[in-house]
CSV table of C-alpha atoms and ligand atoms in Angstrom, one decimal:
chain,number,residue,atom,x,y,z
G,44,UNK,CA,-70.3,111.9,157.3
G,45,UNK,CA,-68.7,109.3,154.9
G,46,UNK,CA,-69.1,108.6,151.4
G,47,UNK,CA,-70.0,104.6,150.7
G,48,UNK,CA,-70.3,104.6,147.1
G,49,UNK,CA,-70.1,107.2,143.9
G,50,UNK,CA,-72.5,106.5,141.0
G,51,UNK,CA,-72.5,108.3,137.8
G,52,UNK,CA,-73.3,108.2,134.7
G,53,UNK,CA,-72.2,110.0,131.8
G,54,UNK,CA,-70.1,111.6,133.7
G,55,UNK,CA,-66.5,112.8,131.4
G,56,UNK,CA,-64.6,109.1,130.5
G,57,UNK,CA,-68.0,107.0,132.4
G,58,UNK,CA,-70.4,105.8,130.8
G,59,UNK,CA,-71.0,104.6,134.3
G,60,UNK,CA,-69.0,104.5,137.5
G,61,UNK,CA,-69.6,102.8,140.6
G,62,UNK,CA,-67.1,102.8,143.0
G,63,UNK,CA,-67.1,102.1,146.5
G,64,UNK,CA,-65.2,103.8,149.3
G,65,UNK,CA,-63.0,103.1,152.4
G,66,UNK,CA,-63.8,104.5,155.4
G,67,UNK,CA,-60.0,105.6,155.5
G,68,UNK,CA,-57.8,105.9,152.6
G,69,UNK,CA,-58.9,105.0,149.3
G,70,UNK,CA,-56.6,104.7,146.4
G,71,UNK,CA,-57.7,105.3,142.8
G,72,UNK,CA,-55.1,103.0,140.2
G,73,UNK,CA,-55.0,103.6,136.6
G,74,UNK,CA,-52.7,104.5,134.1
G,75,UNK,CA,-52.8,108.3,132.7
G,76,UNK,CA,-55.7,109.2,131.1
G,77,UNK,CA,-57.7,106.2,132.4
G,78,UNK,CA,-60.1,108.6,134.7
G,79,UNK,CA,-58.6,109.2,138.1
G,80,UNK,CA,-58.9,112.4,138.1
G,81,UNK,CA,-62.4,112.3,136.8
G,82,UNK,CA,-63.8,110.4,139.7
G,83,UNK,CA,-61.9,112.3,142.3
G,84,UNK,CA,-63.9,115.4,140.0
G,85,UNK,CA,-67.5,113.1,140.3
G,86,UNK,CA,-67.3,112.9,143.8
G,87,UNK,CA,-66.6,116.5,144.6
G,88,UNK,CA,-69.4,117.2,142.0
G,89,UNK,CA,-71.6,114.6,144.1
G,90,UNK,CA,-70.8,116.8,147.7
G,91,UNK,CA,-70.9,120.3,145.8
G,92,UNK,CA,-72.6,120.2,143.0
G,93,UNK,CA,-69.6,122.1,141.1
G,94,UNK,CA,-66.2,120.8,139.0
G,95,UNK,CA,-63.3,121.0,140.8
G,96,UNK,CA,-61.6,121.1,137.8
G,97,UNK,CA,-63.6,124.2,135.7
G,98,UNK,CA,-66.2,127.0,135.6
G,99,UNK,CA,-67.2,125.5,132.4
G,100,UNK,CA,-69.4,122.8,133.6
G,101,UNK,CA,-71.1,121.6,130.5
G,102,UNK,CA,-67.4,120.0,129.8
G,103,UNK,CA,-68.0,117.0,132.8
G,104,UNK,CA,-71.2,115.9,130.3
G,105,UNK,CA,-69.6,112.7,128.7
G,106,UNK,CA,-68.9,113.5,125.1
G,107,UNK,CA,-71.9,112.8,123.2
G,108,UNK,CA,-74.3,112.6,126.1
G,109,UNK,CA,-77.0,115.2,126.8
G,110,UNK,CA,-76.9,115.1,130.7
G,111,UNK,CA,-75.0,113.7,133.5
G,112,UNK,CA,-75.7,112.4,137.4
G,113,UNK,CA,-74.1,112.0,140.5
G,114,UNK,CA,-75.1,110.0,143.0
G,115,UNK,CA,-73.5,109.7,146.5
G,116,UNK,CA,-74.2,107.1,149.3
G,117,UNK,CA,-73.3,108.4,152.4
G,118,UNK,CA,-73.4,107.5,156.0
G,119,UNK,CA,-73.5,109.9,158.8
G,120,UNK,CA,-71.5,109.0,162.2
G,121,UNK,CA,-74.5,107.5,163.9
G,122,UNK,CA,-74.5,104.8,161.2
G,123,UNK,CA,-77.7,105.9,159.7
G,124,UNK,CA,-78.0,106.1,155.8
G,125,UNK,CA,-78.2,109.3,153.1
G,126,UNK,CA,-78.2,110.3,149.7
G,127,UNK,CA,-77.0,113.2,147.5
G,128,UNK,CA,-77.6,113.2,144.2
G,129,UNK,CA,-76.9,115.8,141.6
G,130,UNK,CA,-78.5,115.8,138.1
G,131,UNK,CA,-76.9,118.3,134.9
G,132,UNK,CA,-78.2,118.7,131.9
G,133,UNK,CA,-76.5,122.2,130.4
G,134,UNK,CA,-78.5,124.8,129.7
G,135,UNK,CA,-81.4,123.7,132.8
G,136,UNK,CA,-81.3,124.4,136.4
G,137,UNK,CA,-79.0,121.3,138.5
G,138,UNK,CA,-81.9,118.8,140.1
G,139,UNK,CA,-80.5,118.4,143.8
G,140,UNK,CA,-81.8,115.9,145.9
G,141,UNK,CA,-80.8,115.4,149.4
G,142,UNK,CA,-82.4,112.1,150.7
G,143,UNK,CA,-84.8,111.7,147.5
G,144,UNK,CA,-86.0,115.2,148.0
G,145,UNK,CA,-85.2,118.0,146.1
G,146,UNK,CA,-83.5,120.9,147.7
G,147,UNK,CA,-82.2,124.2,145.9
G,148,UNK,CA,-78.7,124.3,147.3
G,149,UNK,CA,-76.5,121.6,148.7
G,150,UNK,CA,-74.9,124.0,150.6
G,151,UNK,CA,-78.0,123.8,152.7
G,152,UNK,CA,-77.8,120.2,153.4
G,153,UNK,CA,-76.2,119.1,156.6
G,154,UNK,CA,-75.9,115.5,155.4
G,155,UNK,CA,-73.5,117.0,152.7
G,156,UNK,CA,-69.7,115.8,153.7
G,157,UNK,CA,-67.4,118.7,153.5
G,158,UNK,CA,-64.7,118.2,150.9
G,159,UNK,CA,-61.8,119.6,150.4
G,160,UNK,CA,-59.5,118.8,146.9
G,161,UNK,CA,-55.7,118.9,145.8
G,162,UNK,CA,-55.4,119.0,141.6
G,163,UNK,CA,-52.1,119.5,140.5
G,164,UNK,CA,-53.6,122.5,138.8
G,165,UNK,CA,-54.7,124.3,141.6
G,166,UNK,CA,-50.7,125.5,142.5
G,167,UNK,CA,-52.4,128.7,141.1
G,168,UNK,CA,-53.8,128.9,144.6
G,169,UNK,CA,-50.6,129.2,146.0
G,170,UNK,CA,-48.3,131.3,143.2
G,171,UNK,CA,-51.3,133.1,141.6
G,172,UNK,CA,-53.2,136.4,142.4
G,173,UNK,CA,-54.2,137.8,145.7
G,174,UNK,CA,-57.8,136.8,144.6
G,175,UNK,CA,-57.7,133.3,144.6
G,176,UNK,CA,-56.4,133.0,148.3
G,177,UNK,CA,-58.8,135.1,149.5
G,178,UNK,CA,-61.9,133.2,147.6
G,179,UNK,CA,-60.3,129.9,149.0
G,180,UNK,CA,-60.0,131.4,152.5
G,181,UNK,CA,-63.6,133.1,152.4
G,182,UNK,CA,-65.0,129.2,151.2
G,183,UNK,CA,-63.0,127.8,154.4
G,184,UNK,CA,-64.8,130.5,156.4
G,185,UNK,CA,-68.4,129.5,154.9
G,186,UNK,CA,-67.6,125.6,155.3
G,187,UNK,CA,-66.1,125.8,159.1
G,188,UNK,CA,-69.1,128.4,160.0
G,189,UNK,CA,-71.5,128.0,157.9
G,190,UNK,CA,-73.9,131.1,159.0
G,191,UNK,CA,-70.5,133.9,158.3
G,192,UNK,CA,-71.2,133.3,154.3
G,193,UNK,CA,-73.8,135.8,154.2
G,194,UNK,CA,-71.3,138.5,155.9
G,195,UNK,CA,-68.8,137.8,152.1
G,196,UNK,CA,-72.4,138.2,150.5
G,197,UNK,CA,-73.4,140.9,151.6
G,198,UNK,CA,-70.1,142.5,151.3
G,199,UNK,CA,-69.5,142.0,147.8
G,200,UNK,CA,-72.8,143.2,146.9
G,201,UNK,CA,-72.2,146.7,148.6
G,202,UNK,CA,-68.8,147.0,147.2
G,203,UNK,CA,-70.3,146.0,143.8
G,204,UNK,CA,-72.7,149.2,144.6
G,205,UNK,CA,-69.8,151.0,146.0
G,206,UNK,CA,-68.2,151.0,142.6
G,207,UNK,CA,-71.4,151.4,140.5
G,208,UNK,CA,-72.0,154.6,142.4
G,209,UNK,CA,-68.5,155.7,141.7
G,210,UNK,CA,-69.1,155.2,137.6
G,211,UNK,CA,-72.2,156.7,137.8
G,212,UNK,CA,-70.7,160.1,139.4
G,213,UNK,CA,-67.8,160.1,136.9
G,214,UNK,CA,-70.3,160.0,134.1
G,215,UNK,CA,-71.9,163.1,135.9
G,216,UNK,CA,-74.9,160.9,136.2
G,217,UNK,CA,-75.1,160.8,140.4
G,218,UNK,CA,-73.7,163.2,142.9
G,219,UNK,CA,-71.2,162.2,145.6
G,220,UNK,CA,-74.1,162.8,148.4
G,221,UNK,CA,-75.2,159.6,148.3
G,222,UNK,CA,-71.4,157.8,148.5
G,223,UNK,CA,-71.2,158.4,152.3
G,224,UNK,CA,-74.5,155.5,152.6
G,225,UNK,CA,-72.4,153.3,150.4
G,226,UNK,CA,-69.3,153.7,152.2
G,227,UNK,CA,-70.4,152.6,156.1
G,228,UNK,CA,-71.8,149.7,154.1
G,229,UNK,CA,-69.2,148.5,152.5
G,230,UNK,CA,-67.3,149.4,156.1
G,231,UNK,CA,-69.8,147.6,158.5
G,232,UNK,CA,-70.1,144.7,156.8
G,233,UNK,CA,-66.2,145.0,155.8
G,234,UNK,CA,-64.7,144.8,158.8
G,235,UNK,CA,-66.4,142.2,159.9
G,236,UNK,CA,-64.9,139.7,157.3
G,237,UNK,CA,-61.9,141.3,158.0
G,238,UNK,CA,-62.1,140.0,161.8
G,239,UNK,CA,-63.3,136.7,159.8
G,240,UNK,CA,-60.6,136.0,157.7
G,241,UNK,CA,-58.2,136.9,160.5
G,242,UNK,CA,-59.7,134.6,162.7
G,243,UNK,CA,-59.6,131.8,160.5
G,244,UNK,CA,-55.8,132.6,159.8
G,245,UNK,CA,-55.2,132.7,163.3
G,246,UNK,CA,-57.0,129.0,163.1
G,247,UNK,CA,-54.8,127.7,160.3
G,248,UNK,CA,-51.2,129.2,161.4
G,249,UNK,CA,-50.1,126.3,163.9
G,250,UNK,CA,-51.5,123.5,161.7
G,251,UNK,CA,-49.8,125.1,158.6
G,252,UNK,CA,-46.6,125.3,160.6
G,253,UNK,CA,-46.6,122.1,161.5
G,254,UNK,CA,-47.8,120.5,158.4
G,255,UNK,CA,-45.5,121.8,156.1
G,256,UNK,CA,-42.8,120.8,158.9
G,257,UNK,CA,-44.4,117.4,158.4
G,258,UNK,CA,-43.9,117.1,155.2
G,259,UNK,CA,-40.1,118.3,154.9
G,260,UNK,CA,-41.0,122.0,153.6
G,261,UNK,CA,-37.4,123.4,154.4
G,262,UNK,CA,-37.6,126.3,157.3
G,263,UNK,CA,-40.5,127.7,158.8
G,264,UNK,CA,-43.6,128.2,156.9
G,265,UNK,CA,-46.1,130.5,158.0
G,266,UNK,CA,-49.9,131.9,156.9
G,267,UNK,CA,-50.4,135.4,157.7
G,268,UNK,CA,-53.0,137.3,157.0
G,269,UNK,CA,-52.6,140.7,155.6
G,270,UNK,CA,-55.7,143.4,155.9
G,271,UNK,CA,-56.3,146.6,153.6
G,272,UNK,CA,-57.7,147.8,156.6
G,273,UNK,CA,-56.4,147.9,160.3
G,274,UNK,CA,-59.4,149.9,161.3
G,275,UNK,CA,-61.0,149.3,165.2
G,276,UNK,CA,-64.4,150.4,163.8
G,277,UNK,CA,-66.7,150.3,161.1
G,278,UNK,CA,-66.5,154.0,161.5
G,279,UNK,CA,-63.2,154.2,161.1
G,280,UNK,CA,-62.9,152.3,158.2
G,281,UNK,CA,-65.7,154.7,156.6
G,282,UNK,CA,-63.5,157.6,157.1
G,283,UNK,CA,-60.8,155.8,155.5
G,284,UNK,CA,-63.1,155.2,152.3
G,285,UNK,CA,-64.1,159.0,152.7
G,286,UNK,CA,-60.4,159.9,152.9
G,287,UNK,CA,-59.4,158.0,149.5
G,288,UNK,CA,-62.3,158.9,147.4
G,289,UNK,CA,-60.8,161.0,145.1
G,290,UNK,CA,-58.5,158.3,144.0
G,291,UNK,CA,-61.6,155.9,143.6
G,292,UNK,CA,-63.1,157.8,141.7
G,293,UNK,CA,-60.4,158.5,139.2
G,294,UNK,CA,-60.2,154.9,139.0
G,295,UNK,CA,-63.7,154.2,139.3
G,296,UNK,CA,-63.6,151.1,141.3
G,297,UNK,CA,-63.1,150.6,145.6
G,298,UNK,CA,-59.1,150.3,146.1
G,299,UNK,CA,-59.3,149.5,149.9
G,300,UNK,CA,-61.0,147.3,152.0
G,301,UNK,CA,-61.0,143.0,152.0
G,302,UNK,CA,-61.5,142.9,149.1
G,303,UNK,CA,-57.7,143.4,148.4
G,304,UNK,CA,-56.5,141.9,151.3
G,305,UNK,CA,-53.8,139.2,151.2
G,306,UNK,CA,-53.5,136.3,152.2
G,307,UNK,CA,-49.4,135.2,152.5
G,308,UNK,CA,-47.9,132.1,152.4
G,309,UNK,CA,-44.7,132.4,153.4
G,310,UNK,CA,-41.0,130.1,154.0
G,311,UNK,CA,-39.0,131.6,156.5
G,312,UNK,CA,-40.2,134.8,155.9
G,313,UNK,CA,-40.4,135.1,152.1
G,314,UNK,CA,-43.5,134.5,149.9
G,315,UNK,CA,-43.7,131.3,148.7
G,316,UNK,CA,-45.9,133.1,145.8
G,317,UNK,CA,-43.1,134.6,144.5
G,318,UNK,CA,-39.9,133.2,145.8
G,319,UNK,CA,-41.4,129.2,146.4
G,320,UNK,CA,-40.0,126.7,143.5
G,321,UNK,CA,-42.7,124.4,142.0
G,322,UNK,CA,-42.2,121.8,144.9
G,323,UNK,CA,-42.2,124.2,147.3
G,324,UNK,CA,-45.3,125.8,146.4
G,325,UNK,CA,-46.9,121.8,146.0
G,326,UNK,CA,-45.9,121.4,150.0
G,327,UNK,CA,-47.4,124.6,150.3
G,328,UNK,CA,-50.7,123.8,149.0
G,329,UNK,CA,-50.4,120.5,150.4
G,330,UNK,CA,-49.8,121.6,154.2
G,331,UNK,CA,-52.9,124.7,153.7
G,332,UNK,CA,-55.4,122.1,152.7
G,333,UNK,CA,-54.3,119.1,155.7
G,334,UNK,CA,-54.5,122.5,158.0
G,335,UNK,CA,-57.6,123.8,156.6
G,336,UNK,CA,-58.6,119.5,157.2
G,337,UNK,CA,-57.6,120.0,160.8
G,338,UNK,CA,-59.0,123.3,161.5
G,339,UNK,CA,-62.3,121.9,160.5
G,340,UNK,CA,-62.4,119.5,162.7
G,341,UNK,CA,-61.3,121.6,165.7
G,342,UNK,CA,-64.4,123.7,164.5
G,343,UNK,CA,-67.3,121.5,162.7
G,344,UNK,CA,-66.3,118.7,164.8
G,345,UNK,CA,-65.9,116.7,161.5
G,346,UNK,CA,-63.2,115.7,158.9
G,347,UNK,CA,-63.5,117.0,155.1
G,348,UNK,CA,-63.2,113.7,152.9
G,349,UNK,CA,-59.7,115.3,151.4
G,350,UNK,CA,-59.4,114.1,147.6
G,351,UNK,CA,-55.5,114.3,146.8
G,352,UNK,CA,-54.7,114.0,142.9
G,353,UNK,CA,-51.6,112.8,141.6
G,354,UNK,CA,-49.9,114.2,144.6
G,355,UNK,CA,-47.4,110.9,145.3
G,356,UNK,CA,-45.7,111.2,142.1
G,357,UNK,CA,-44.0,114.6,142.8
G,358,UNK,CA,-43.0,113.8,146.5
G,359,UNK,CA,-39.8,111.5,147.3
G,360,UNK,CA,-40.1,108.9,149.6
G,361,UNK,CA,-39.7,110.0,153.0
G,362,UNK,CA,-42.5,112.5,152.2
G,363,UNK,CA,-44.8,110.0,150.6
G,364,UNK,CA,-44.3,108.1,154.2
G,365,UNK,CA,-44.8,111.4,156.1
G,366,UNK,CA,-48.4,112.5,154.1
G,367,UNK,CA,-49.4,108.6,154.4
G,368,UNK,CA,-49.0,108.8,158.1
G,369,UNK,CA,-51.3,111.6,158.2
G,370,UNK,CA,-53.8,110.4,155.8
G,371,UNK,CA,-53.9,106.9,158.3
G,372,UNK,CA,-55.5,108.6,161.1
G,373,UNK,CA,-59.6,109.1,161.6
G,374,UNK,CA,-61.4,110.8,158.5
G,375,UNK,CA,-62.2,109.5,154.5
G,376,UNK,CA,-59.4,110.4,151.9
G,377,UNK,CA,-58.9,109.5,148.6
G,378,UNK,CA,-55.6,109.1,146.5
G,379,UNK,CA,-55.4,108.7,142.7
G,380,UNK,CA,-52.3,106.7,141.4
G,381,UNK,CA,-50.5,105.6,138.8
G,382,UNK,CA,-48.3,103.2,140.7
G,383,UNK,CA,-49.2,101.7,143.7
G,384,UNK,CA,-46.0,101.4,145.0
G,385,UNK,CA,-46.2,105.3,145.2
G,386,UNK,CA,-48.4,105.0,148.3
G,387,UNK,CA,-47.2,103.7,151.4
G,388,UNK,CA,-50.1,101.7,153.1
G,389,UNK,CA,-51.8,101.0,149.7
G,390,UNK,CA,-52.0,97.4,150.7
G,391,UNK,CA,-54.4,98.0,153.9
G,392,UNK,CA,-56.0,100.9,151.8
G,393,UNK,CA,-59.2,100.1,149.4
G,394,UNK,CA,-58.0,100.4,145.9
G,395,UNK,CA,-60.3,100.7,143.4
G,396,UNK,CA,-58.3,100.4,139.7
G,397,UNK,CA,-59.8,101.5,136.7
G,398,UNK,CA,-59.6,100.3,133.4
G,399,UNK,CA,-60.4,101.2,129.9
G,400,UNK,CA,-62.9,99.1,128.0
G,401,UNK,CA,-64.1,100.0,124.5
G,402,UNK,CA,-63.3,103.1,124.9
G,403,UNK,CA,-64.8,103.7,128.3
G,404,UNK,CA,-63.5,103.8,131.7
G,405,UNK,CA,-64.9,101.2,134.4
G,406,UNK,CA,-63.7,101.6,138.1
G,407,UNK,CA,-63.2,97.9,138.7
G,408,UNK,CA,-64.7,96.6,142.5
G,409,UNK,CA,-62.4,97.0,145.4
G,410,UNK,CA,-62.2,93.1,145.9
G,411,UNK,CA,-59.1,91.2,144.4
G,412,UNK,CA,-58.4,94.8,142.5
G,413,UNK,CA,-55.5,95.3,144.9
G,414,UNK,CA,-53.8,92.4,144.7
G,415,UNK,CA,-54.4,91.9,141.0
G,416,UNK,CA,-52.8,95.1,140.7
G,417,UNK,CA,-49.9,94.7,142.8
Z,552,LIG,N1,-66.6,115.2,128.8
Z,552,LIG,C1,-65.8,114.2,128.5
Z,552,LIG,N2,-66.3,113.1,127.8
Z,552,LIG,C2,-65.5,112.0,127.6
Z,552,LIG,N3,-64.2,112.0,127.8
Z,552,LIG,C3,-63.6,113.1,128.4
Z,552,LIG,C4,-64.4,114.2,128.8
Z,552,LIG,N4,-63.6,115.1,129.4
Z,552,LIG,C5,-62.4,114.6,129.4
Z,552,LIG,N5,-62.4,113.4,128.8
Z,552,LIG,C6,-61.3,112.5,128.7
Z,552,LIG,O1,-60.8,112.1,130.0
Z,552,LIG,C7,-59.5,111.6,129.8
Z,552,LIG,C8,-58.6,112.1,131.0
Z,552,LIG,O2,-59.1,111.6,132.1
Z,552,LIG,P1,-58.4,111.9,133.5
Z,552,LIG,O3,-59.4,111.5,134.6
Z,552,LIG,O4,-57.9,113.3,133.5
Z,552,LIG,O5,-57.2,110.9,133.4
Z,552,LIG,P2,-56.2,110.5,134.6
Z,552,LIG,O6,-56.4,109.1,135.0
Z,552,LIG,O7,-54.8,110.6,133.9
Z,552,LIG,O8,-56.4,111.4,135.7
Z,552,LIG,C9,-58.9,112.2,128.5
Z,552,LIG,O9,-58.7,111.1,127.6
Z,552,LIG,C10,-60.0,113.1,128.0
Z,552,LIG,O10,-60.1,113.1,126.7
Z,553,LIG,MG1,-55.2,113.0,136.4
């Protein structure tokens, strides 16, 4: 599944954008602050319905605007022809539509290209909490097999009751019969995202490997998952619940199980969380997100359109060449730039510049943009 063309309007700096897209590389050209990293943020809003970029979504409506859309043409691999499109008006329920009909999620929607996105600011994922790697792992669970979502679901809700339990028996409100219920729930359904989110690691560890050797990450770099729980059973993992419940409920909340599981990134042995420098936490995140590209399509059978933001600017050359190479294979990618000189293969690439007029930004048409540019 490709994306043609973006449409949006009101959309952060547009008024309205149309921009069209490669089927391989396409390179976004502007200076800073003309809207790069907005569009790359429209079209993950067109495939997700969500900002890349915040949890506080009513900031994508253009200043001054009451509502925003996103429209995506797509085309699957047979060469036949769909739409997503993605209406916002804060405050009111999204309108989805795949295909001019509505639908309630777009997770739902098997014409929806998978996406995966690099923003400078998402390094958090690599030197931040435990949390964040786990969320991202659990999302490359629910895009690469789709039906295992309901497993993180399901889990969180019972931990969620898990812990409400716990409060209400500190408060003398509940007695601890009813824990034992709570606790092979939260262990049946426990360790199977544990067996998830090792398989997945298992998935990603050669690609990782290589992909950070790829892109000149000194030594050997490594993704290894690392489990609360090593239990062989859900009934085993119950007992270690039962074991530890006097410290849960002194602290009122679940301390074991996935939910505080791990998930390292590591340079010849050593986190890169806490002993990576910036650049090497970049490569890092870089190399996760092209293994996490490949893994999918070992799995799904199809590549994520990967949107890399300002990612050329912090690489030196012979990395620039190296991620350039892989971005020139099979599968959609898109670049944003401020020099176009910064991207090796930007002249066979479509390049789609945008400018600033009266105020607002206008992506320019692919055609003559690149050499005009150059
Ligand atoms: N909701 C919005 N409405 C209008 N402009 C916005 C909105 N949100 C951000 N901006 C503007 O977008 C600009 C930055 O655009 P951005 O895509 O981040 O630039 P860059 O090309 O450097 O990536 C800033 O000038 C900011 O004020
Ligand atoms: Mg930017």
């Amino acid at each position: 599944m490709r994306v043609r063309r973006l449409r949006a309007r009101e959309f952060r700096t547009y008024a309205r954008l149309d921009a069209e897209l490669g089927a391989g590389l396409t390179v976004v050209h502007g200076r800073n602050g003309a809207g790069k990293t907005n569009l790359i943020e429209a079209l993950y809003f067109g495939c997700t319905a969500r900002s890349c970029r915040t949890s506080n979504e009513r900031e994508v409506v253009r200043f001054g605007a009451a509502a925003t859309h996103v429209d995506l043409d797509l085309e699957d691999v047979d060469g036949v022809a769909h739409t997503l499109s993605v209406g916002f008006q804060p405050g009111e329920p999204k309108r989805l539509k795949a295909d001019g009909a509505d639908v309630e999620r777009l997770l739902d929607v098997t014409s929806r290209p998978l996406v995966s996105v690099f923003l400078p600011d998402r390094l958090e994922l690599v030197k931040g909490p435990p949390a964040l790697r786990r969320a991202h792992l659990d999302q490359v669970i629910a895009a690469a097999w789709p039906a295992r979502a309901e497993t993180r679901r399901i889990f969180g809700q019972a931990v969620a009751q898990r812990n409400a339990l716990l409060s209400s028996i500190r408060a003398g409100r509940a007695s601890r019969a009813s824990l034992p219920a709570w606790d092979a729930e939260v262990a049946r359904h426990g360790v199977v995202l544990r067996d998830h989110r090792a398989e997945a690691c298992e998935l990603l560890a050669e690609p990782f490997a290589r992909a950070a050797a790829d892109l000149g990450l000194a030594g050997e770099a490594a993704i290894r998952y690392r489990p609360r729980t090593h239990a062989s059973s859900a009934e085993e993992f119950a007992a270690e619940l039962a074991e530890r419940v006097d410290g849960d409920l002194e602290r009122g909340f679940t301390g074991h199980g996935p939910h505080r599981d791990e998930i390292v990134l590591a340079r010849d042995g050593r986190e890169l969380r806490v002993f990576g420098s910036q650049g090497e936490q970049r490569l890092g995140l870089l190399a996760l997100l092209l293994a996490e590209r490949e893994a999918l399509a070992d799995v799904r059978g199809a590549l994520p359109l990967l949107l890399l933001d300002d990612v050329m600017s912090e690489l030196d050359p012979v990395r620039r060449r190296k991620l350039a190479e892989r971005l020139d294979g099979p599968g959609q990618s898109v670049i944003t730039t401020t020099d176009l000189a910064h991207v090796p293969g930007a002249e066979a690439a479509t390049v789609c510049r945008i400018a600033v007029r009266d105020g607002a930004a206008l992506a320019e048409p692919a055609d003559g943009a690149a050499t005009e540019a150059a």
